[in-house]
Short mmCIF file of C-alpha atoms and ligand atoms in Angstrom, two decimals:
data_model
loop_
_atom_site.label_atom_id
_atom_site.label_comp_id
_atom_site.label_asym_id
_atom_site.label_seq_id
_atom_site.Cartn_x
_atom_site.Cartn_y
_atom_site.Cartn_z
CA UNK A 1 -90.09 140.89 150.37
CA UNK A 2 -92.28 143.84 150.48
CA UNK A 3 -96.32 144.67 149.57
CA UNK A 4 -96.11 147.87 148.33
CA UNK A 5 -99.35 147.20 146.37
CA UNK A 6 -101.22 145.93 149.00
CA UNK A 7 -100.96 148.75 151.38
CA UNK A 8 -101.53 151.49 148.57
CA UNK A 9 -104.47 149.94 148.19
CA UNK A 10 -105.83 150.49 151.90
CA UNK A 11 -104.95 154.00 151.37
CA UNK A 12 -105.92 154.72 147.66
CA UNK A 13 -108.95 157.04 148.11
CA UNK A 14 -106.50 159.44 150.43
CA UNK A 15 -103.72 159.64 149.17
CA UNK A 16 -104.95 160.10 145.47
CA UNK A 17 -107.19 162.56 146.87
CA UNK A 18 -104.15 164.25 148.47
CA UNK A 19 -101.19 163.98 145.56
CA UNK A 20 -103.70 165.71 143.09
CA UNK A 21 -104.46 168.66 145.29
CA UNK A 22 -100.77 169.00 144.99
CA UNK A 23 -100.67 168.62 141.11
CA UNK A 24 -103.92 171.24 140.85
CA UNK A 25 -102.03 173.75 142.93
CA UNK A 26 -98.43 173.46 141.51
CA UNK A 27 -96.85 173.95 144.50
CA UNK A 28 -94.27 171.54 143.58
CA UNK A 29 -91.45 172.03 145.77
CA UNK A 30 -91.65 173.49 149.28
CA UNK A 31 -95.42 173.22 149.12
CA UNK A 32 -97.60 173.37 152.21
CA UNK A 33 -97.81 169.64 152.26
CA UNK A 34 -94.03 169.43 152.65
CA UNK A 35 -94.30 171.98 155.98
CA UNK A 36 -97.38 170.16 157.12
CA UNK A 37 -95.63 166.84 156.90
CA UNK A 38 -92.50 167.87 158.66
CA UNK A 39 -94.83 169.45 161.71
CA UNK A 40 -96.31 165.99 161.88
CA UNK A 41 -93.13 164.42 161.64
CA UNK A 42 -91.66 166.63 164.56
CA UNK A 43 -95.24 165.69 166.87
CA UNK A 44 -94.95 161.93 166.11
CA UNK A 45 -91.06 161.69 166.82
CA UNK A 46 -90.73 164.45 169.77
CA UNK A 47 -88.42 166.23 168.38
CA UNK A 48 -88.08 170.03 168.11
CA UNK A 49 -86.77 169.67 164.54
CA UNK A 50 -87.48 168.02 161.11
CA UNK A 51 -85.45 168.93 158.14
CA UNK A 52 -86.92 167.01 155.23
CA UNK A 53 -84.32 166.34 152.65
CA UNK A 54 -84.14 164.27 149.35
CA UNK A 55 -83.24 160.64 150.99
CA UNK A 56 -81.52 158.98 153.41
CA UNK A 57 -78.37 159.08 152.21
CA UNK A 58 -78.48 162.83 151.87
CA UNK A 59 -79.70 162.97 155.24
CA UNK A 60 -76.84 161.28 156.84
CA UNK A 61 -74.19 163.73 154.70
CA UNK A 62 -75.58 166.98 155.56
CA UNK A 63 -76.02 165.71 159.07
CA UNK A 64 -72.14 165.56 159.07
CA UNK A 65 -71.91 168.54 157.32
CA UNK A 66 -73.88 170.50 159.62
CA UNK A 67 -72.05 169.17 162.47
CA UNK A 68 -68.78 170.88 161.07
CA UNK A 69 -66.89 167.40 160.57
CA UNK A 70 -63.37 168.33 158.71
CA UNK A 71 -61.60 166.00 156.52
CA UNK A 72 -59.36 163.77 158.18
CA UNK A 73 -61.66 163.43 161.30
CA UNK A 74 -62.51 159.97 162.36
CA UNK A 75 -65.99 158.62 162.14
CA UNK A 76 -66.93 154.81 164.14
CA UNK A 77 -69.60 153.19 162.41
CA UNK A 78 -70.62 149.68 162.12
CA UNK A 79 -69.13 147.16 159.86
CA UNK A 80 -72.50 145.49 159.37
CA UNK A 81 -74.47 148.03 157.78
CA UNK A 82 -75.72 149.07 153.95
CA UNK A 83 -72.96 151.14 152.29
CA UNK A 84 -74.85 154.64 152.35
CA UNK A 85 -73.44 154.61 156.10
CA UNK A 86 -69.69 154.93 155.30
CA UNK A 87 -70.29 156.41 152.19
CA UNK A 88 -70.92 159.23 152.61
CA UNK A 89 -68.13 159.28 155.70
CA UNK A 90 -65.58 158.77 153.04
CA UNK A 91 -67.27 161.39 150.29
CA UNK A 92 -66.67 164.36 152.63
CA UNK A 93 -62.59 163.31 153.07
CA UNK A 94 -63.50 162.43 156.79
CA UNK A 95 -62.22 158.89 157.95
CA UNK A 96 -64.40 155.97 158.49
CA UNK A 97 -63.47 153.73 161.02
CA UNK A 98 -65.42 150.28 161.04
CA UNK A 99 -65.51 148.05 163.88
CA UNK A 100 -67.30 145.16 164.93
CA UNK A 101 -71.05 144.29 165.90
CA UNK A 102 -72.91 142.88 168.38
CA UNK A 103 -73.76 138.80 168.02
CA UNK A 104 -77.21 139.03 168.99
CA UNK A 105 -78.96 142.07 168.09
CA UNK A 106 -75.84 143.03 164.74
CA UNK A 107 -75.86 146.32 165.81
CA UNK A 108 -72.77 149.04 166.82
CA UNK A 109 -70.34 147.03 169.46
CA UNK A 110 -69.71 149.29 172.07
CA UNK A 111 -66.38 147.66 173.38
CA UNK A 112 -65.49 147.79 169.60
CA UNK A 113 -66.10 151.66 169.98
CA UNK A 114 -63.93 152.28 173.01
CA UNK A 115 -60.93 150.52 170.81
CA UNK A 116 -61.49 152.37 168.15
CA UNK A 117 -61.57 155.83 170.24
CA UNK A 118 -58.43 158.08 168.71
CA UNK A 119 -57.66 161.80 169.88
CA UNK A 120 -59.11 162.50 166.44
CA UNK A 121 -62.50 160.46 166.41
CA UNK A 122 -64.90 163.18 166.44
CA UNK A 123 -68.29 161.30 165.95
CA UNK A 124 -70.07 157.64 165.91
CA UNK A 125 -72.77 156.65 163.86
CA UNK A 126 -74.67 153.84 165.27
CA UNK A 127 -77.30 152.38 162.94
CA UNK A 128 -80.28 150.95 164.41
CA UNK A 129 -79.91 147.76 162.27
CA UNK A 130 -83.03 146.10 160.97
CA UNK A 131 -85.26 148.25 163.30
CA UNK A 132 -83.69 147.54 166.38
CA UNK A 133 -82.34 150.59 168.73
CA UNK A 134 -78.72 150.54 168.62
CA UNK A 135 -77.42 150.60 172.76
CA UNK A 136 -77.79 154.43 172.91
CA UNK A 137 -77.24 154.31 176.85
CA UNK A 138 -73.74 153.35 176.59
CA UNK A 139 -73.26 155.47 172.74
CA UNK A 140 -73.63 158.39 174.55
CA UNK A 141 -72.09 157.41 177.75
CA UNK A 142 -69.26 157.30 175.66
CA UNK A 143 -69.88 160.25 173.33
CA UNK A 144 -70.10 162.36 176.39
CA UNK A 145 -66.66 161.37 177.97
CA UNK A 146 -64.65 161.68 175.10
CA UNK A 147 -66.75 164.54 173.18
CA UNK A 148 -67.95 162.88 170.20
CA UNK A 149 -71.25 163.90 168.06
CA UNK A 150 -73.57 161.34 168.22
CA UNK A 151 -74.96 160.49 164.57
CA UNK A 152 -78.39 158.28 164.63
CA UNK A 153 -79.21 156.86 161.09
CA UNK A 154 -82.46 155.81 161.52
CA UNK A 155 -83.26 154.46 158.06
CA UNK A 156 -84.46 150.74 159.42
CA UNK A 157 -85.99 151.96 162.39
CA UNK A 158 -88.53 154.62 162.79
CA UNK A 159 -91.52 154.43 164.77
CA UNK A 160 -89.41 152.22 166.95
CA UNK A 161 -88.58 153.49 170.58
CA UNK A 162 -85.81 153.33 173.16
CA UNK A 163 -85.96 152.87 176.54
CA UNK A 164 -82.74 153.94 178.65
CA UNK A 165 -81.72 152.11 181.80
CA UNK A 166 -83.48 154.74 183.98
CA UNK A 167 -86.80 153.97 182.46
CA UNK A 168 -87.18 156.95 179.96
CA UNK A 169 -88.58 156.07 176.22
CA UNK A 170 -87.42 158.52 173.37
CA UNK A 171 -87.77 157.87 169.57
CA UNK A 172 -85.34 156.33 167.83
CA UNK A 173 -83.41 159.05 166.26
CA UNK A 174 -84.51 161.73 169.14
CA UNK A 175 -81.58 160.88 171.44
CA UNK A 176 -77.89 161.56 169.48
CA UNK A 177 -76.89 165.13 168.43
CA UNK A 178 -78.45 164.35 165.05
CA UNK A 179 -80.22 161.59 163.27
CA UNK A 180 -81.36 160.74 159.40
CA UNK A 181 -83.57 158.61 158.10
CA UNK A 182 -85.23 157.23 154.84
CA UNK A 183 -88.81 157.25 153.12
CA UNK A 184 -87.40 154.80 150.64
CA UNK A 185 -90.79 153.02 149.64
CA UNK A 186 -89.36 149.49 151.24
CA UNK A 187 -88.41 151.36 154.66
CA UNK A 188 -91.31 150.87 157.27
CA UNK A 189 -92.34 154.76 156.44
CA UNK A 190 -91.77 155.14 152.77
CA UNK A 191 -93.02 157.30 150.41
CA UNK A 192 -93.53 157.28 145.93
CA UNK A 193 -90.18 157.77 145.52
CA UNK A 194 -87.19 158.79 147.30
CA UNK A 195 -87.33 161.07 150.21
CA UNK A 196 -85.41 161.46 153.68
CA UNK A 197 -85.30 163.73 156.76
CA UNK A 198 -82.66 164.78 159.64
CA UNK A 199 -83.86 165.00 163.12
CA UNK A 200 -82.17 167.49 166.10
CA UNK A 201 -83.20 168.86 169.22
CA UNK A 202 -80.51 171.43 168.30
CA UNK A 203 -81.54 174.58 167.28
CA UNK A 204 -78.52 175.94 166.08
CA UNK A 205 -77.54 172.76 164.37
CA UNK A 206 -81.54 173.10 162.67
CA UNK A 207 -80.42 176.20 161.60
CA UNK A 208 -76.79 174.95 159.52
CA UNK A 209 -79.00 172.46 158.28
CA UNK A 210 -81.99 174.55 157.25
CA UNK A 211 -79.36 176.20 155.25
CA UNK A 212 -77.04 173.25 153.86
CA UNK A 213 -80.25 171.75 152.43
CA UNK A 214 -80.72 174.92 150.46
CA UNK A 215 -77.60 175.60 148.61
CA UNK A 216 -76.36 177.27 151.96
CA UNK A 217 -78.83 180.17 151.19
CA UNK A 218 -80.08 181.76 154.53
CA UNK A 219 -81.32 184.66 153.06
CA UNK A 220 -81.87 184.61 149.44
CA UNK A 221 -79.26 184.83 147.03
CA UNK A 222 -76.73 185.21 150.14
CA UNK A 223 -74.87 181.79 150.40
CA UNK A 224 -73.11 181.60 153.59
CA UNK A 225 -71.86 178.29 153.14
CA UNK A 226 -71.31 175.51 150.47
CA UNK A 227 -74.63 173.30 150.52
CA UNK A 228 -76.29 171.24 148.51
CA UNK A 229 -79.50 170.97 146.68
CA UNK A 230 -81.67 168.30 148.46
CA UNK A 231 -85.25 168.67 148.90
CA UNK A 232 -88.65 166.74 149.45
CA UNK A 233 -91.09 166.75 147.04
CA UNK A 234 -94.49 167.83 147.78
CA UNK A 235 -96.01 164.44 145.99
CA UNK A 236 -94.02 162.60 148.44
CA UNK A 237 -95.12 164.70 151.56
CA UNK A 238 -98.74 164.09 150.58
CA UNK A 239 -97.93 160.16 150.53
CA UNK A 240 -96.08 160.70 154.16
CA UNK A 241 -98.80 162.87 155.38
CA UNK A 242 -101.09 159.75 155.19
CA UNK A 243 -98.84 157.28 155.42
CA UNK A 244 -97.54 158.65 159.17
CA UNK A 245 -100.71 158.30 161.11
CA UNK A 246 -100.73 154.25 160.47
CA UNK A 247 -96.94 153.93 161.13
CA UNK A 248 -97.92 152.47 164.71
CA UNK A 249 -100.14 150.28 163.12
CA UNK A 250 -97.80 149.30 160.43
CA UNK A 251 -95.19 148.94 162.65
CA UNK A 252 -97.48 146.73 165.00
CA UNK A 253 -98.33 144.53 162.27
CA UNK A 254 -94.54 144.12 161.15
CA UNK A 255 -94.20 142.94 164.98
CA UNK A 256 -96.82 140.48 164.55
CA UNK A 257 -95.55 139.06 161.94
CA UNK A 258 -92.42 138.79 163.71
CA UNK A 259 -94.19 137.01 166.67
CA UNK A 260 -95.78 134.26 163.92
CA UNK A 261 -92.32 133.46 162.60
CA UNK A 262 -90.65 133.33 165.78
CA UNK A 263 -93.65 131.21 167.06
CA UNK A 264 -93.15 128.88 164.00
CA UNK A 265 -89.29 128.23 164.08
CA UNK A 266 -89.58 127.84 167.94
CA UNK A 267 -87.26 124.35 168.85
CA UNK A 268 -85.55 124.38 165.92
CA UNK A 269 -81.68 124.11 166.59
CA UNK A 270 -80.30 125.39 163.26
CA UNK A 271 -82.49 128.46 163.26
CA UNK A 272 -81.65 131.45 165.33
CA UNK A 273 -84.70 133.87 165.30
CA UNK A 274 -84.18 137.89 166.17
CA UNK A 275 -82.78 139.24 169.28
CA UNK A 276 -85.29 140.56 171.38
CA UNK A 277 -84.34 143.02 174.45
CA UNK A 278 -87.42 142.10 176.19
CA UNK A 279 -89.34 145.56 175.51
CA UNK A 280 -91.45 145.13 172.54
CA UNK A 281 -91.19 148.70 170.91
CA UNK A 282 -87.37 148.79 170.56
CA UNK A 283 -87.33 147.17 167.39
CA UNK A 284 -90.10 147.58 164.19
CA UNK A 285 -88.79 144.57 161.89
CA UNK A 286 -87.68 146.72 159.15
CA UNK A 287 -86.34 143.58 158.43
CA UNK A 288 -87.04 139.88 159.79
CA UNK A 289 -82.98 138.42 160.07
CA UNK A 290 -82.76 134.93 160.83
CA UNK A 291 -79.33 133.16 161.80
CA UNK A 292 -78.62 129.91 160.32
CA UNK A 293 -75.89 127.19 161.39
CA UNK A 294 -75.47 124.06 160.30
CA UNK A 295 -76.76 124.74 156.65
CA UNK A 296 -75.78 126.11 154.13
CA UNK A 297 -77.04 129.63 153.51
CA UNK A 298 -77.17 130.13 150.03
CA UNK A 299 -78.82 126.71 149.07
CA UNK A 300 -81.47 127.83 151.54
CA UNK A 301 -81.68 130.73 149.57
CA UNK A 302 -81.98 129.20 146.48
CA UNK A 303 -84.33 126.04 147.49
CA UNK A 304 -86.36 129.41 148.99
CA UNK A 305 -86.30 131.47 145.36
CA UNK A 306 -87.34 127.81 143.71
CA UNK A 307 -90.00 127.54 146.26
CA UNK A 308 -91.35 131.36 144.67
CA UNK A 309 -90.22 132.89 148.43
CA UNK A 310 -88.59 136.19 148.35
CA UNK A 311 -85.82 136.52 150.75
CA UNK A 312 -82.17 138.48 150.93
CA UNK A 313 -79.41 138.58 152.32
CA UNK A 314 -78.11 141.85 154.03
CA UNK A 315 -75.22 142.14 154.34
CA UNK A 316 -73.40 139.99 152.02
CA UNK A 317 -69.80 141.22 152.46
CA UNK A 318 -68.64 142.91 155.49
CA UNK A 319 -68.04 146.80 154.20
CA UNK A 320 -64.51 146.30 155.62
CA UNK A 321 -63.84 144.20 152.53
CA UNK A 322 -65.43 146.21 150.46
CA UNK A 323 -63.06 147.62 147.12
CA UNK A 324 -64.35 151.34 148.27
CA UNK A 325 -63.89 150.82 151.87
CA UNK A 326 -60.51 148.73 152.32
CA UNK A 327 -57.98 150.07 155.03
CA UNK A 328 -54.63 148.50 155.86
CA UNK A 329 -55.45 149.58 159.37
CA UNK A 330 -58.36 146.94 159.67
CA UNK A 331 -57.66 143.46 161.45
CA UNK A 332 -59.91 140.68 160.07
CA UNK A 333 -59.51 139.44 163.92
CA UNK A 334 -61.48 142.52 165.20
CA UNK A 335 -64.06 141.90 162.57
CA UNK A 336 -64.97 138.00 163.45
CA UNK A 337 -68.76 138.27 164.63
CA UNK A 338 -69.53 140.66 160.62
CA UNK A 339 -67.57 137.95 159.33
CA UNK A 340 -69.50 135.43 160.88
CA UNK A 341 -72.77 136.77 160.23
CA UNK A 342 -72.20 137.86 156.38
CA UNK A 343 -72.62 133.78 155.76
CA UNK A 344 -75.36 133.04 158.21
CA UNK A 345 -78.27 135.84 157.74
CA UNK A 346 -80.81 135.71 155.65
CA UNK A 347 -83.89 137.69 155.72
CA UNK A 348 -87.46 136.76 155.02
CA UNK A 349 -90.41 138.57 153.19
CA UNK A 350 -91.71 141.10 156.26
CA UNK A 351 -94.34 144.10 155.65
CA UNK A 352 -97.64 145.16 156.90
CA UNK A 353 -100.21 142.74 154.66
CA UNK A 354 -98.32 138.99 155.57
CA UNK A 355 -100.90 136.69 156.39
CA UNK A 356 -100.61 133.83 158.06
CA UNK A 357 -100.88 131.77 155.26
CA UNK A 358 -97.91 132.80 153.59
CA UNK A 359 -96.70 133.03 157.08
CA UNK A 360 -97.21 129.30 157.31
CA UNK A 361 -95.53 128.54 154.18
CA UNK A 362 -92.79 130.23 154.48
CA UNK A 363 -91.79 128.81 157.69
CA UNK A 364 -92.78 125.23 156.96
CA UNK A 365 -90.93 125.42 153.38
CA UNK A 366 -87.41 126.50 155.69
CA UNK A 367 -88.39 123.62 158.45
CA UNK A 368 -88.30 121.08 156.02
CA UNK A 369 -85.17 122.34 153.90
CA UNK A 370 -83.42 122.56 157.50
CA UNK A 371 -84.52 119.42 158.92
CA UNK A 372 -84.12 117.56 155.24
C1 PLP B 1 -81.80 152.88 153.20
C2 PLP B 1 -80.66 153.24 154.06
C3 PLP B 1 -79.92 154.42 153.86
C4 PLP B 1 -80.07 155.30 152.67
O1 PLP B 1 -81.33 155.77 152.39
P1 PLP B 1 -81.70 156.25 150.90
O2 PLP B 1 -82.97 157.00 151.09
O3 PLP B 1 -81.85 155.04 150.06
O4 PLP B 1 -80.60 157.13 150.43
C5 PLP B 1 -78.94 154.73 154.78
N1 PLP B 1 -78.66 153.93 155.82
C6 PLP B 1 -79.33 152.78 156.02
C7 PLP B 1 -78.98 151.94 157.20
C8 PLP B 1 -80.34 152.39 155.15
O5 PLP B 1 -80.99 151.24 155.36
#
C-alpha cells in the first residue's frame, strides 16, 4: 500500500545526517530540532501555532481538552471515519454523536449535522477523509450560528488546501478553532515512528495546550491543570524537518498517481473513481478509494491479494456498529450512505514512488476481474 523504503532512500544522506546530530547531542526530548520543526510546520501551514504532540490520536484529545469540553457534552463526527476520531470523544465522558456522510466525497454530511444539532452539542469534528477537505464553508457556517468549536482532524490530509466559496485558500487544518493531525509513517507526512501535532490560530487556546501537553505544567513544578504527558521526539523532528520541504512534491506525485488510475478505469460502469471538487489541491490522496457496484467487494479483494496487489478496505464497519461505539439513540435509516459504502470501498496501493508500471497492472488486473 505504501513505499516507505523507497522514499527513505531519496532522502538517506539527510536525514541520517540529521537523526545523528540528534543522537551526538542528546538532546532527546524538546531538542532544537523539535522547535525548528514546529516553526517550519507553522510557515508551511499558515498558522500562528504548532503544538507538536506524541500522535494523532493525542492530538485530537488534548485538542478537546484544551477547548474545555465537559463530560456529557455532545460531539458530531462522522460515521465513516478510523476509530481514533470517536475515541477519544468517548475517553473524556463527552458524547459522540455519529451521523451520516456524504456519497461522493465520504466526508462529514452537513444536513446530517443540522439534525444532529442539540442545545448541548458543543463541537463537530469533521475529518478530511482520505485527503479530501471536509465542506468547511458550511462547518462553520453552522458552528458560528449555533456556537460550536470547530475540531479539524487532519490526519489524511495535510498539505492539502481549501478553497471557500469567496475564493480564499487556507490549509487544511488552518480554518476550525483547532485541528490535529498525524506523522504516522503511512500518513502523506510521516515520520520513524509515531508523532502528531495540533494546529490554532488561537493564542489563548496555544497556551492551554502548551500546557496540557506538559503535564499541565506552565511554570515548572506548578501544575495548573490535569494534562498529560505527550511529546515529539527529537529523532522524529529531524525526519519531519526533511521530510516537510518535499510534502508538495509528495503530495503532487500522490495526485498523479491519482490522475493515472482515474485515467485507466475511465468507462468502466462498475468502477466509481474519487470525487473530485474540481480544484486540484483540495484533496492529497492519502488514500486512493474506489467505489464498486455490481461485484463483489471482497472477492475483488482477494483475486487482488492472489494477484500480490496490496489493497484495504477502510472502513469496514460503520463505527455506529461498532461494540465500543453502539447507542440506542442511532437509526440505521440515518446511517444508509456509511452503510452503503462499508461494502463497496476498497482502496488501492497509493504513495509517492508508484510507477506506471505497477500503475498499469494494477488497474488492468481490476478491469479484467470486473469485466470477467
Ligand atoms: C491516523 C489517524 C488518526 C490517529 O493518528 P495516530 O497518530 O495513529 O494516533 C486519527 N484520525 C484519523 C482520521 C487518522 O487517519
Amino acid at each position: 500500500m505504501v513505499d516507505l523504503k523507497g522514499q527513505y532512500d531519496g532522502i538517506k544522506d539527510e536525514v541520517n545526517t540529521s537523526v545523528i546530530e540528534v543522537l551526538e547531542s542528546t538532546a532527546y526530548i524538546n531538542g532544537p530540532k523539535v522547535h525548528e520543526f514546529q516553526k517550519n510546520l507553522e510557515n508551511y501551514l499558515g498558522v500562528k501555532h504548532v503544538i507538536p504532540c506524541a500522535n494523532g490520536t493525542d492530538a485530537l484529545q488534548i485538542a478537546m481538552m484544551g477547548l474545555g469540553l465537559k463530560p456529557g457534552d455532545e460531539v458530531i463526527t462522522a460515521d465513516f471515519t478510523f476509530a481514533a476520531t470517536v475515541e477519544v470523544i468517548a475517553l473524556l465522558q463527552l458524547t459522540p454523536v455519529l451521523v451520516d456522510v456524504d456519497p461522493n466525497d465520504f466526508n462529514i454530511d452537513i444536513e446530517a449535522i443540522k439534525k444532529a444539532i442539540t442545545p448541548k452539542t458543543k463541537a463537530i469534528v469533521p475529518v478530511h477523509l482520505f485527503g479530501q477537505c471536509a465542506n468547511m464553508d458550511a462547518i462553520m457556517e453552522l458552528a458560528k450560528a449555533h456556537n460550536l468549536f470547530v475540531i479539524e482532524d487532519n490526519a489524511q490530509a495535510i498539505g492539502a488546501t481549501y478553497t471557500s466559496k469567496d475564493g480564499t485558500k487556507a490549509k487544511a487544518g488552518t480554518i476550525g478553532h483547532v485541528a490535529s493531525t498525524s506523522f504516522f509513517p503511512s500518513k502523506n507526512l510521516g515520520c520513524y515512528g509515531d508523532g502528531g501535532a495540533i494546529f490554532t490560530n488561537d493564542d489563548d487556546l496555544a497556551h492551554i495546550i502548551r500546557g496540557i501537553v506538559n503535564h499541565g505544567m506552565y511554570k515548572r513544578y506548578h501544575h495548573d491543570v490535569v494534562g498529560v504527558n505527550s511529546r515529539l521526539d527529537s529523532i522524529q523532528a529531524a525526519v519531519l524537518n526533511s521530510k516537510l520541504p518535499r510534502l508538495d512534491e509528495y503530495c503532487s506525485k500522490r495526485r498523479e498517481a491519482a490522475n493515472k488510475y482515474d485515467e485507466a478505469f475511465r468507462g468502466q460502469d462498475q468502477i466509481t473513481t474519487p470525487y473530485r471538487s474540481g480544484v486540484d489541491d483540495n484533496h492529497v490522496f492519502h488514500q486512493y478509494t474506489l467505489k464498486v457496484n455490481g461485484v463483489d467487494r471482497d472477492v475483488l479483494a482477494q483475486h487482488l491479494n492472489d494477484n500480490g496487489i496490496p489493497c484495504g478496505v477502510y472502513y469496514p464497519i460503520p463505527l455506529h456498529n461498532q461494540k465500543a461505539y453502539q447507542d440506542s439513540r442511532y437509526n440505521e435509516d440515518d446511517f444508509t450512505v456509511t452503510n452503503q459504502l462499508v461494502k463497496e470501498v476498497i482502496s488501492l496501493p497509493m504513495h509517492t514512488e508508484l510507477d506506471d508500471e505497477q500503475i498499469e497492472f494494477i488497474t488492468t488486473t481490476i478491469i479484467e476481474f470486473v469485466n470477467g
